[in-house]
Structures are given as C-alpha cells and as structure tokens.
mmCIF file of N, CA and C in Angstrom:
data_model
loop_
_atom_site.group_PDB
_atom_site.id
_atom_site.type_symbol
_atom_site.label_atom_id
_atom_site.label_comp_id
_atom_site.label_asym_id
_atom_site.label_seq_id
_atom_site.Cartn_x
_atom_site.Cartn_y
_atom_site.Cartn_z
ATOM 1 N N MET A 204 9.734 9.939 -11.536
ATOM 2 C CA MET A 204 9.126 9.667 -10.291
ATOM 3 C C MET A 204 8.174 8.502 -10.576
ATOM 4 N N ILE A 205 8.331 7.446 -9.786
ATOM 5 C CA ILE A 205 7.367 6.358 -9.851
ATOM 6 C C ILE A 205 6.432 6.192 -8.702
ATOM 7 N N LEU A 206 5.046 5.850 -9.161
ATOM 8 C CA LEU A 206 4.064 5.730 -8.013
ATOM 9 C C LEU A 206 3.806 4.196 -7.978
ATOM 10 N N PHE A 207 3.941 3.579 -6.677
ATOM 11 C CA PHE A 207 3.433 2.294 -6.560
ATOM 12 C C PHE A 207 2.234 2.404 -5.761
ATOM 13 N N ASN A 208 1.028 2.127 -6.406
ATOM 14 C CA ASN A 208 -0.263 2.201 -5.846
ATOM 15 C C ASN A 208 -0.761 0.846 -5.284
ATOM 16 N N LEU A 209 -1.365 0.657 -4.224
ATOM 17 C CA LEU A 209 -2.003 -0.604 -3.613
ATOM 18 C C LEU A 209 -3.340 -0.265 -3.503
ATOM 19 N N THR A 210 -4.393 -0.805 -4.091
ATOM 20 C CA THR A 210 -5.699 -0.675 -3.844
ATOM 21 C C THR A 210 -6.038 -1.868 -2.943
ATOM 22 N N ILE A 211 -6.746 -1.502 -2.019
ATOM 23 C CA ILE A 211 -7.096 -2.570 -0.888
ATOM 24 C C ILE A 211 -8.565 -2.626 -0.852
ATOM 25 N N ILE A 212 -9.242 -3.693 -0.959
ATOM 26 C CA ILE A 212 -10.785 -3.899 -0.771
ATOM 27 C C ILE A 212 -10.844 -4.640 0.546
ATOM 28 N N LEU A 213 -11.350 -4.179 1.663
ATOM 29 C CA LEU A 213 -11.596 -4.686 2.773
ATOM 30 C C LEU A 213 -13.032 -5.186 3.256
ATOM 31 N N ASP A 214 -13.046 -6.166 4.049
ATOM 32 C CA ASP A 214 -14.332 -6.386 4.618
ATOM 33 C C ASP A 214 -14.717 -5.255 5.766
ATOM 34 N N GLU A 215 -15.813 -4.910 5.787
ATOM 35 C CA GLU A 215 -16.167 -3.813 6.602
ATOM 36 C C GLU A 215 -15.748 -4.238 8.159
ATOM 37 N N GLU A 216 -15.807 -5.492 8.583
ATOM 38 C CA GLU A 216 -15.521 -5.808 9.914
ATOM 39 C C GLU A 216 -14.098 -5.617 10.511
ATOM 40 N N ILE A 217 -13.231 -5.612 9.468
ATOM 41 C CA ILE A 217 -11.765 -5.297 9.772
ATOM 42 C C ILE A 217 -11.344 -3.923 9.506
ATOM 43 N N HIS A 218 -12.179 -3.170 8.799
ATOM 44 C CA HIS A 218 -11.879 -1.883 8.375
ATOM 45 C C HIS A 218 -11.176 -0.903 9.522
ATOM 46 N N ASN A 219 -11.613 -0.778 10.570
ATOM 47 C CA ASN A 219 -10.964 0.177 11.666
ATOM 48 C C ASN A 219 -9.646 -0.287 12.209
ATOM 49 N N GLU A 220 -9.735 -1.588 12.446
ATOM 50 C CA GLU A 220 -8.385 -2.194 12.749
ATOM 51 C C GLU A 220 -7.433 -2.190 11.945
ATOM 52 N N TRP A 221 -7.778 -2.471 10.700
ATOM 53 C CA TRP A 221 -6.702 -2.419 9.317
ATOM 54 C C TRP A 221 -6.298 -1.004 9.359
ATOM 55 N N LEU A 222 -7.186 -0.098 9.323
ATOM 56 C CA LEU A 222 -6.772 1.399 9.214
ATOM 57 C C LEU A 222 -5.763 1.730 10.207
ATOM 58 N N HIS A 223 -5.977 1.308 11.534
ATOM 59 C CA HIS A 223 -5.214 1.879 12.589
ATOM 60 C C HIS A 223 -3.813 1.117 12.282
ATOM 61 N N TRP A 224 -3.700 -0.104 11.960
ATOM 62 C CA TRP A 224 -2.384 -0.823 11.598
ATOM 63 C C TRP A 224 -1.690 -0.232 10.665
ATOM 64 N N MET A 225 -2.315 0.201 9.426
ATOM 65 C CA MET A 225 -1.701 0.879 8.372
ATOM 66 C C MET A 225 -0.946 2.179 8.890
ATOM 67 N N LYS A 226 -1.724 2.955 9.649
ATOM 68 C CA LYS A 226 -1.330 4.275 9.968
ATOM 69 C C LYS A 226 -0.118 4.159 11.124
ATOM 70 N N THR A 227 -0.208 3.111 11.872
ATOM 71 C CA THR A 227 0.740 3.092 12.988
ATOM 72 C C THR A 227 1.980 2.102 12.870
ATOM 73 N N LYS A 228 1.835 1.193 11.893
ATOM 74 C CA LYS A 228 2.720 0.338 11.585
ATOM 75 C C LYS A 228 3.216 0.059 10.201
ATOM 76 N N GLN A 229 2.361 -0.354 9.338
ATOM 77 C CA GLN A 229 2.725 -0.860 8.123
ATOM 78 C C GLN A 229 3.406 0.139 7.127
ATOM 79 N N ILE A 230 2.681 1.410 7.168
ATOM 80 C CA ILE A 230 3.347 2.405 6.297
ATOM 81 C C ILE A 230 4.769 2.842 6.631
ATOM 82 N N GLN A 231 4.812 2.887 7.867
ATOM 83 C CA GLN A 231 6.262 3.285 8.482
ATOM 84 C C GLN A 231 7.200 2.390 8.106
ATOM 85 N N ASP A 232 6.867 0.958 8.194
ATOM 86 C CA ASP A 232 7.699 -0.173 7.888
ATOM 87 C C ASP A 232 8.213 -0.006 6.345
ATOM 88 N N VAL A 233 7.257 0.220 5.456
ATOM 89 C CA VAL A 233 7.572 0.382 4.140
ATOM 90 C C VAL A 233 8.476 1.576 3.948
ATOM 91 N N MET A 234 8.171 2.772 4.579
ATOM 92 C CA MET A 234 9.040 3.836 4.342
ATOM 93 C C MET A 234 10.423 3.694 4.915
ATOM 94 N N ASN A 235 10.476 2.849 5.968
ATOM 95 C CA ASN A 235 11.860 2.604 6.622
ATOM 96 C C ASN A 235 12.824 1.805 5.674
ATOM 97 N N THR A 236 12.293 1.265 4.589
ATOM 98 C CA THR A 236 13.155 0.437 3.614
ATOM 99 C C THR A 236 14.047 1.561 2.846
ATOM 100 N N GLY A 237 13.678 2.721 2.869
ATOM 101 C CA GLY A 237 14.360 3.794 2.211
ATOM 102 C C GLY A 237 14.213 3.798 0.514
ATOM 103 N N CYS A 238 13.312 2.970 0.241
ATOM 104 C CA CYS A 238 13.060 2.873 -1.325
ATOM 105 C C CYS A 238 11.990 3.872 -1.798
ATOM 106 N N PHE A 239 11.384 4.637 -0.876
ATOM 107 C CA PHE A 239 10.429 5.624 -1.177
ATOM 108 C C PHE A 239 10.528 6.939 -0.416
ATOM 109 N N VAL A 240 10.278 7.942 -1.318
ATOM 110 C CA VAL A 240 10.369 9.413 -0.882
ATOM 111 C C VAL A 240 9.239 9.958 -0.070
ATOM 112 N N SER A 241 7.970 9.363 -0.329
ATOM 113 C CA SER A 241 6.718 9.892 0.259
ATOM 114 C C SER A 241 5.596 8.890 0.080
ATOM 115 N N ASN A 242 4.417 9.114 0.747
ATOM 116 C CA ASN A 242 3.338 8.167 0.779
ATOM 117 C C ASN A 242 2.052 8.942 0.885
ATOM 118 N N ARG A 243 0.977 8.347 0.378
ATOM 119 C CA ARG A 243 -0.245 8.823 0.767
ATOM 120 C C ARG A 243 -1.283 7.658 1.171
ATOM 121 N N LEU A 244 -2.413 7.898 1.882
ATOM 122 C CA LEU A 244 -3.334 6.907 2.199
ATOM 123 C C LEU A 244 -4.641 7.548 1.834
ATOM 124 N N LEU A 245 -5.466 6.947 0.944
ATOM 125 C CA LEU A 245 -6.462 7.507 0.402
ATOM 126 C C LEU A 245 -7.749 6.516 0.618
ATOM 127 N N ASN A 246 -8.893 7.086 0.967
ATOM 128 C CA ASN A 246 -10.314 6.269 0.943
ATOM 129 C C ASN A 246 -10.924 6.558 -0.347
ATOM 130 N N VAL A 247 -11.234 5.502 -0.996
ATOM 131 C CA VAL A 247 -11.986 5.557 -2.289
ATOM 132 C C VAL A 247 -13.569 5.713 -2.075
ATOM 133 N N LEU A 248 -14.035 6.886 -2.306
ATOM 134 C CA LEU A 248 -15.402 7.169 -1.935
ATOM 135 C C LEU A 248 -16.418 6.664 -2.918
ATOM 136 N N ASP A 249 -15.982 6.299 -4.223
ATOM 137 C CA ASP A 249 -16.951 5.785 -5.115
ATOM 138 C C ASP A 249 -16.677 4.574 -5.662
ATOM 139 N N SER A 250 -16.106 3.619 -4.746
ATOM 140 C CA SER A 250 -15.815 2.386 -5.176
ATOM 141 C C SER A 250 -17.072 1.508 -5.579
ATOM 142 N N PRO A 251 -17.054 0.643 -6.630
ATOM 143 C CA PRO A 251 -18.098 -0.092 -6.873
ATOM 144 C C PRO A 251 -18.240 -1.537 -6.277
ATOM 145 N N ASN A 252 -17.139 -1.581 -5.430
ATOM 146 C CA ASN A 252 -16.891 -2.945 -4.588
ATOM 147 C C ASN A 252 -17.703 -3.016 -3.413
ATOM 148 N N GLU A 253 -18.090 -4.089 -2.837
ATOM 149 C CA GLU A 253 -18.619 -4.213 -1.510
ATOM 150 C C GLU A 253 -17.586 -4.076 -0.322
ATOM 151 N N GLY A 254 -17.768 -3.616 0.624
ATOM 152 C CA GLY A 254 -16.849 -3.477 1.684
ATOM 153 C C GLY A 254 -16.242 -2.074 1.596
ATOM 154 N N VAL A 255 -15.073 -1.700 2.043
ATOM 155 C CA VAL A 255 -14.289 -0.540 2.056
ATOM 156 C C VAL A 255 -13.110 -0.524 1.197
ATOM 157 N N THR A 256 -12.933 0.543 0.408
ATOM 158 C CA THR A 256 -11.663 0.523 -0.434
ATOM 159 C C THR A 256 -10.866 1.693 -0.150
ATOM 160 N N TYR A 257 -9.540 1.370 -0.104
ATOM 161 C CA TYR A 257 -8.394 2.241 0.130
ATOM 162 C C TYR A 257 -7.415 2.192 -1.008
ATOM 163 N N CYS A 258 -6.613 3.182 -1.172
ATOM 164 C CA CYS A 258 -5.498 3.227 -1.922
ATOM 165 C C CYS A 258 -4.228 3.725 -1.085
ATOM 166 N N VAL A 259 -3.218 2.852 -1.007
ATOM 167 C CA VAL A 259 -1.958 3.368 -0.505
ATOM 168 C C VAL A 259 -0.913 3.605 -1.493
ATOM 169 N N GLN A 260 -0.605 4.778 -1.540
ATOM 170 C CA GLN A 260 0.422 5.257 -2.568
ATOM 171 C C GLN A 260 1.844 5.514 -2.060
ATOM 172 N N TYR A 261 2.874 4.981 -2.603
ATOM 173 C CA TYR A 261 4.251 5.242 -2.164
ATOM 174 C C TYR A 261 4.895 5.699 -3.574
ATOM 175 N N ILE A 262 5.654 6.652 -3.265
ATOM 176 C CA ILE A 262 6.318 7.510 -4.412
ATOM 177 C C ILE A 262 7.720 7.159 -4.221
ATOM 178 N N SER A 263 8.371 6.642 -5.413
ATOM 179 C CA SER A 263 9.720 6.548 -5.442
ATOM 180 C C SER A 263 10.510 7.342 -6.535
ATOM 181 N N ASP A 264 11.676 7.828 -6.213
ATOM 182 C CA ASP A 264 12.364 8.528 -7.181
ATOM 183 C C ASP A 264 13.005 7.750 -8.363
ATOM 184 N N SER A 265 12.842 6.501 -8.418
ATOM 185 C CA SER A 265 13.295 5.639 -9.510
ATOM 186 C C SER A 265 12.678 4.292 -9.630
ATOM 187 N N LEU A 266 12.660 3.828 -10.860
ATOM 188 C CA LEU A 266 12.182 2.517 -10.962
ATOM 189 C C LEU A 266 13.146 1.498 -10.323
ATOM 190 N N GLU A 267 14.386 1.703 -10.297
ATOM 191 C CA GLU A 267 15.289 0.976 -9.700
ATOM 192 C C GLU A 267 14.905 0.732 -8.157
ATOM 193 N N ASN A 268 14.723 1.891 -7.468
ATOM 194 C CA ASN A 268 14.391 1.771 -5.999
ATOM 195 C C ASN A 268 13.071 0.851 -5.802
ATOM 196 N N LEU A 269 12.093 1.130 -6.684
ATOM 197 C CA LEU A 269 10.834 0.231 -6.483
ATOM 198 C C LEU A 269 11.244 -1.176 -6.810
ATOM 199 N N ASN A 270 12.092 -1.477 -7.825
ATOM 200 C CA ASN A 270 12.376 -2.867 -7.980
ATOM 201 C C ASN A 270 13.249 -3.399 -6.877
ATOM 202 N N GLU A 271 14.131 -2.609 -6.182
ATOM 203 C CA GLU A 271 14.764 -3.052 -4.815
ATOM 204 C C GLU A 271 13.797 -3.349 -3.770
ATOM 205 N N PHE A 272 12.821 -2.527 -3.821
ATOM 206 C CA PHE A 272 11.849 -2.927 -2.642
ATOM 207 C C PHE A 272 11.031 -4.026 -2.981
ATOM 208 N N ARG A 273 10.663 -4.414 -4.164
ATOM 209 C CA ARG A 273 9.968 -5.508 -4.578
ATOM 210 C C ARG A 273 10.751 -6.766 -4.251
ATOM 211 N N GLN A 274 11.916 -6.701 -4.654
ATOM 212 C CA GLN A 274 12.909 -7.886 -4.682
ATOM 213 C C GLN A 274 13.412 -8.156 -3.174
ATOM 214 N N LYS A 275 13.753 -7.102 -2.331
ATOM 215 C CA LYS A 275 14.327 -7.323 -1.208
ATOM 216 C C LYS A 275 13.290 -7.208 0.260
ATOM 217 N N HIS A 276 12.188 -6.510 -0.036
ATOM 218 C CA HIS A 276 11.517 -5.987 1.129
ATOM 219 C C HIS A 276 10.089 -6.546 1.041
ATOM 220 N N GLU A 277 9.409 -6.538 -0.043
ATOM 221 C CA GLU A 277 7.994 -6.719 -0.217
ATOM 222 C C GLU A 277 7.519 -7.993 0.457
ATOM 223 N N HIS A 278 8.201 -9.094 0.425
ATOM 224 C CA HIS A 278 7.697 -10.433 0.914
ATOM 225 C C HIS A 278 7.743 -10.237 2.419
ATOM 226 N N MET A 279 8.828 -9.573 2.998
ATOM 227 C CA MET A 279 8.749 -9.543 4.549
ATOM 228 C C MET A 279 7.553 -8.658 4.937
ATOM 229 N N ILE A 280 7.305 -7.531 4.226
ATOM 230 C CA ILE A 280 6.271 -6.587 4.659
ATOM 231 C C ILE A 280 4.948 -7.299 4.586
ATOM 232 N N GLN A 281 4.785 -8.133 3.556
ATOM 233 C CA GLN A 281 3.426 -8.749 3.449
ATOM 234 C C GLN A 281 3.409 -9.960 4.471
ATOM 235 N N ALA A 282 4.516 -10.620 4.917
ATOM 236 C CA ALA A 282 4.469 -11.515 6.020
ATOM 237 C C ALA A 282 4.160 -10.932 7.349
ATOM 238 N N ASN A 283 4.340 -9.663 7.391
ATOM 239 C CA ASN A 283 4.100 -8.933 8.796
ATOM 240 C C ASN A 283 2.555 -8.625 8.939
ATOM 241 N N MET A 284 1.741 -9.131 7.899
ATOM 242 C CA MET A 284 0.353 -8.721 8.107
ATOM 243 C C MET A 284 -0.295 -9.695 9.113
ATOM 244 N N PRO A 285 -1.072 -8.982 9.996
ATOM 245 C CA PRO A 285 -1.674 -9.605 11.087
ATOM 246 C C PRO A 285 -2.565 -10.841 10.643
ATOM 247 N N GLU A 286 -2.716 -11.926 11.262
ATOM 248 C CA GLU A 286 -3.563 -12.976 10.744
ATOM 249 C C GLU A 286 -4.981 -12.731 10.687
ATOM 250 N N GLN A 287 -5.487 -11.784 11.488
ATOM 251 C CA GLN A 287 -6.788 -11.321 11.491
ATOM 252 C C GLN A 287 -7.239 -10.757 10.219
ATOM 253 N N PHE A 288 -6.266 -10.433 9.466
ATOM 254 C CA PHE A 288 -6.805 -9.772 8.174
ATOM 255 C C PHE A 288 -6.752 -10.798 6.885
ATOM 256 N N ASN A 289 -6.307 -11.993 7.207
ATOM 257 C CA ASN A 289 -6.112 -12.972 6.152
ATOM 258 C C ASN A 289 -7.570 -13.293 5.649
ATOM 259 N N ASN A 290 -7.738 -13.532 4.378
ATOM 260 C CA ASN A 290 -9.011 -13.681 3.558
ATOM 261 C C ASN A 290 -10.019 -12.858 3.825
ATOM 262 N N LYS A 291 -9.635 -11.476 4.333
ATOM 263 C CA LYS A 291 -10.752 -10.579 4.581
ATOM 264 C C LYS A 291 -10.346 -9.316 3.744
ATOM 265 N N LEU A 292 -9.267 -9.297 2.771
ATOM 266 C CA LEU A 292 -9.031 -8.260 1.980
ATOM 267 C C LEU A 292 -8.540 -8.627 0.622
ATOM 268 N N VAL A 293 -8.477 -7.805 -0.218
ATOM 269 C CA VAL A 293 -8.091 -8.165 -1.784
ATOM 270 C C VAL A 293 -7.187 -6.898 -1.989
ATOM 271 N N LEU A 294 -5.934 -7.211 -2.574
ATOM 272 C CA LEU A 294 -5.018 -6.272 -2.860
ATOM 273 C C LEU A 294 -4.615 -6.206 -4.245
ATOM 274 N N PHE A 295 -4.640 -5.014 -4.965
ATOM 275 C CA PHE A 295 -4.331 -5.015 -6.322
ATOM 276 C C PHE A 295 -3.079 -3.936 -6.476
ATOM 277 N N PRO A 296 -1.987 -4.444 -6.720
ATOM 278 C CA PRO A 296 -0.873 -3.407 -6.921
ATOM 279 C C PRO A 296 -0.773 -2.917 -8.422
ATOM 280 N N THR A 297 -0.542 -1.536 -8.636
ATOM 281 C CA THR A 297 -0.308 -0.929 -9.982
ATOM 282 C C THR A 297 1.052 -0.083 -9.809
ATOM 283 N N VAL A 298 1.830 -0.072 -10.800
ATOM 284 C CA VAL A 298 3.058 0.759 -10.980
ATOM 285 C C VAL A 298 2.601 1.815 -12.016
ATOM 286 N N MET A 299 2.975 3.130 -11.712
ATOM 287 C CA MET A 299 2.736 4.094 -12.686
ATOM 288 C C MET A 299 3.920 5.046 -12.660
ATOM 289 N N GLU A 300 4.126 5.735 -13.645
ATOM 290 C CA GLU A 300 5.115 6.839 -13.958
ATOM 291 C C GLU A 300 4.514 8.098 -13.869
ATOM 292 N N PHE A 301 5.049 9.053 -13.404
ATOM 293 C CA PHE A 301 4.573 10.439 -13.468
ATOM 294 C C PHE A 301 4.985 11.066 -14.937
ATOM 295 N N ILE A 302 4.166 11.743 -15.443
ATOM 296 C CA ILE A 302 4.451 12.419 -16.618
ATOM 297 C C ILE A 302 4.516 13.859 -16.454
ATOM 298 N N ASP A 303 5.682 14.540 -16.843
ATOM 299 C CA ASP A 303 5.820 15.914 -16.846
ATOM 300 C C ASP A 303 4.965 16.542 -17.850
ATOM 301 N N ASN A 304 4.243 17.567 -17.507
ATOM 302 C CA ASN A 304 3.344 18.329 -18.550
ATOM 303 C C ASN A 304 4.092 19.481 -19.165
ATOM 304 N N GLN A 305 5.378 19.604 -19.063
ATOM 305 C CA GLN A 305 6.038 20.669 -19.679
ATOM 306 C C GLN A 305 6.461 20.465 -21.130
#
C-alpha cells in the first residue's frame, strides 16, 4: 500500500473556504480518478509554521496506480484550484510505503 501525503500550509484568511472546498469538491475529484482506495484529511496541531497546516492523505493499493494519477490526473486536479487560493498556500507532496510489522 502506498500513501500519497500532501501537507498544505494555508494563510489563515482562506482557511475556512479552503477546508470547505476540500471536503465538498477536491477530495471527491481525486477519489473519482479511481487511483486511490481511501483518504484522510488531518489538521496538524503542532505545526511550527505560521498559518494553518493540514495533511491530505490518499491511499493507493499500488505504486502503479499512484503513478497513473500523477501522470494522467494530477495536473487537471491542480488546475481546478480556485484562483482565490493562489499564492496563499504552500503544498508539499510526500510518497510513502506502508511497512508490514509481521
């Protein structure tokens, strides 16, 4: 299993509007690509950054599916971001692999 984590640091002034957009539009658009099996939206409580920090995590059952998302869908998903968020957030992607403890 592969975890695609997006850490987003937002200006406080767009925080509520961005959160609503993520919950009602963006996460569903990403899930509709069929490349992920589940997702999580987390608020980072102890961020050292100014503003508000979130992590959006998408879980894929294979690296191939993640690569398909990044090659075929990611640019369209990013292009659909409302203009009012431009220059008011910073995004850091991270790809991680689950390790079985057995």
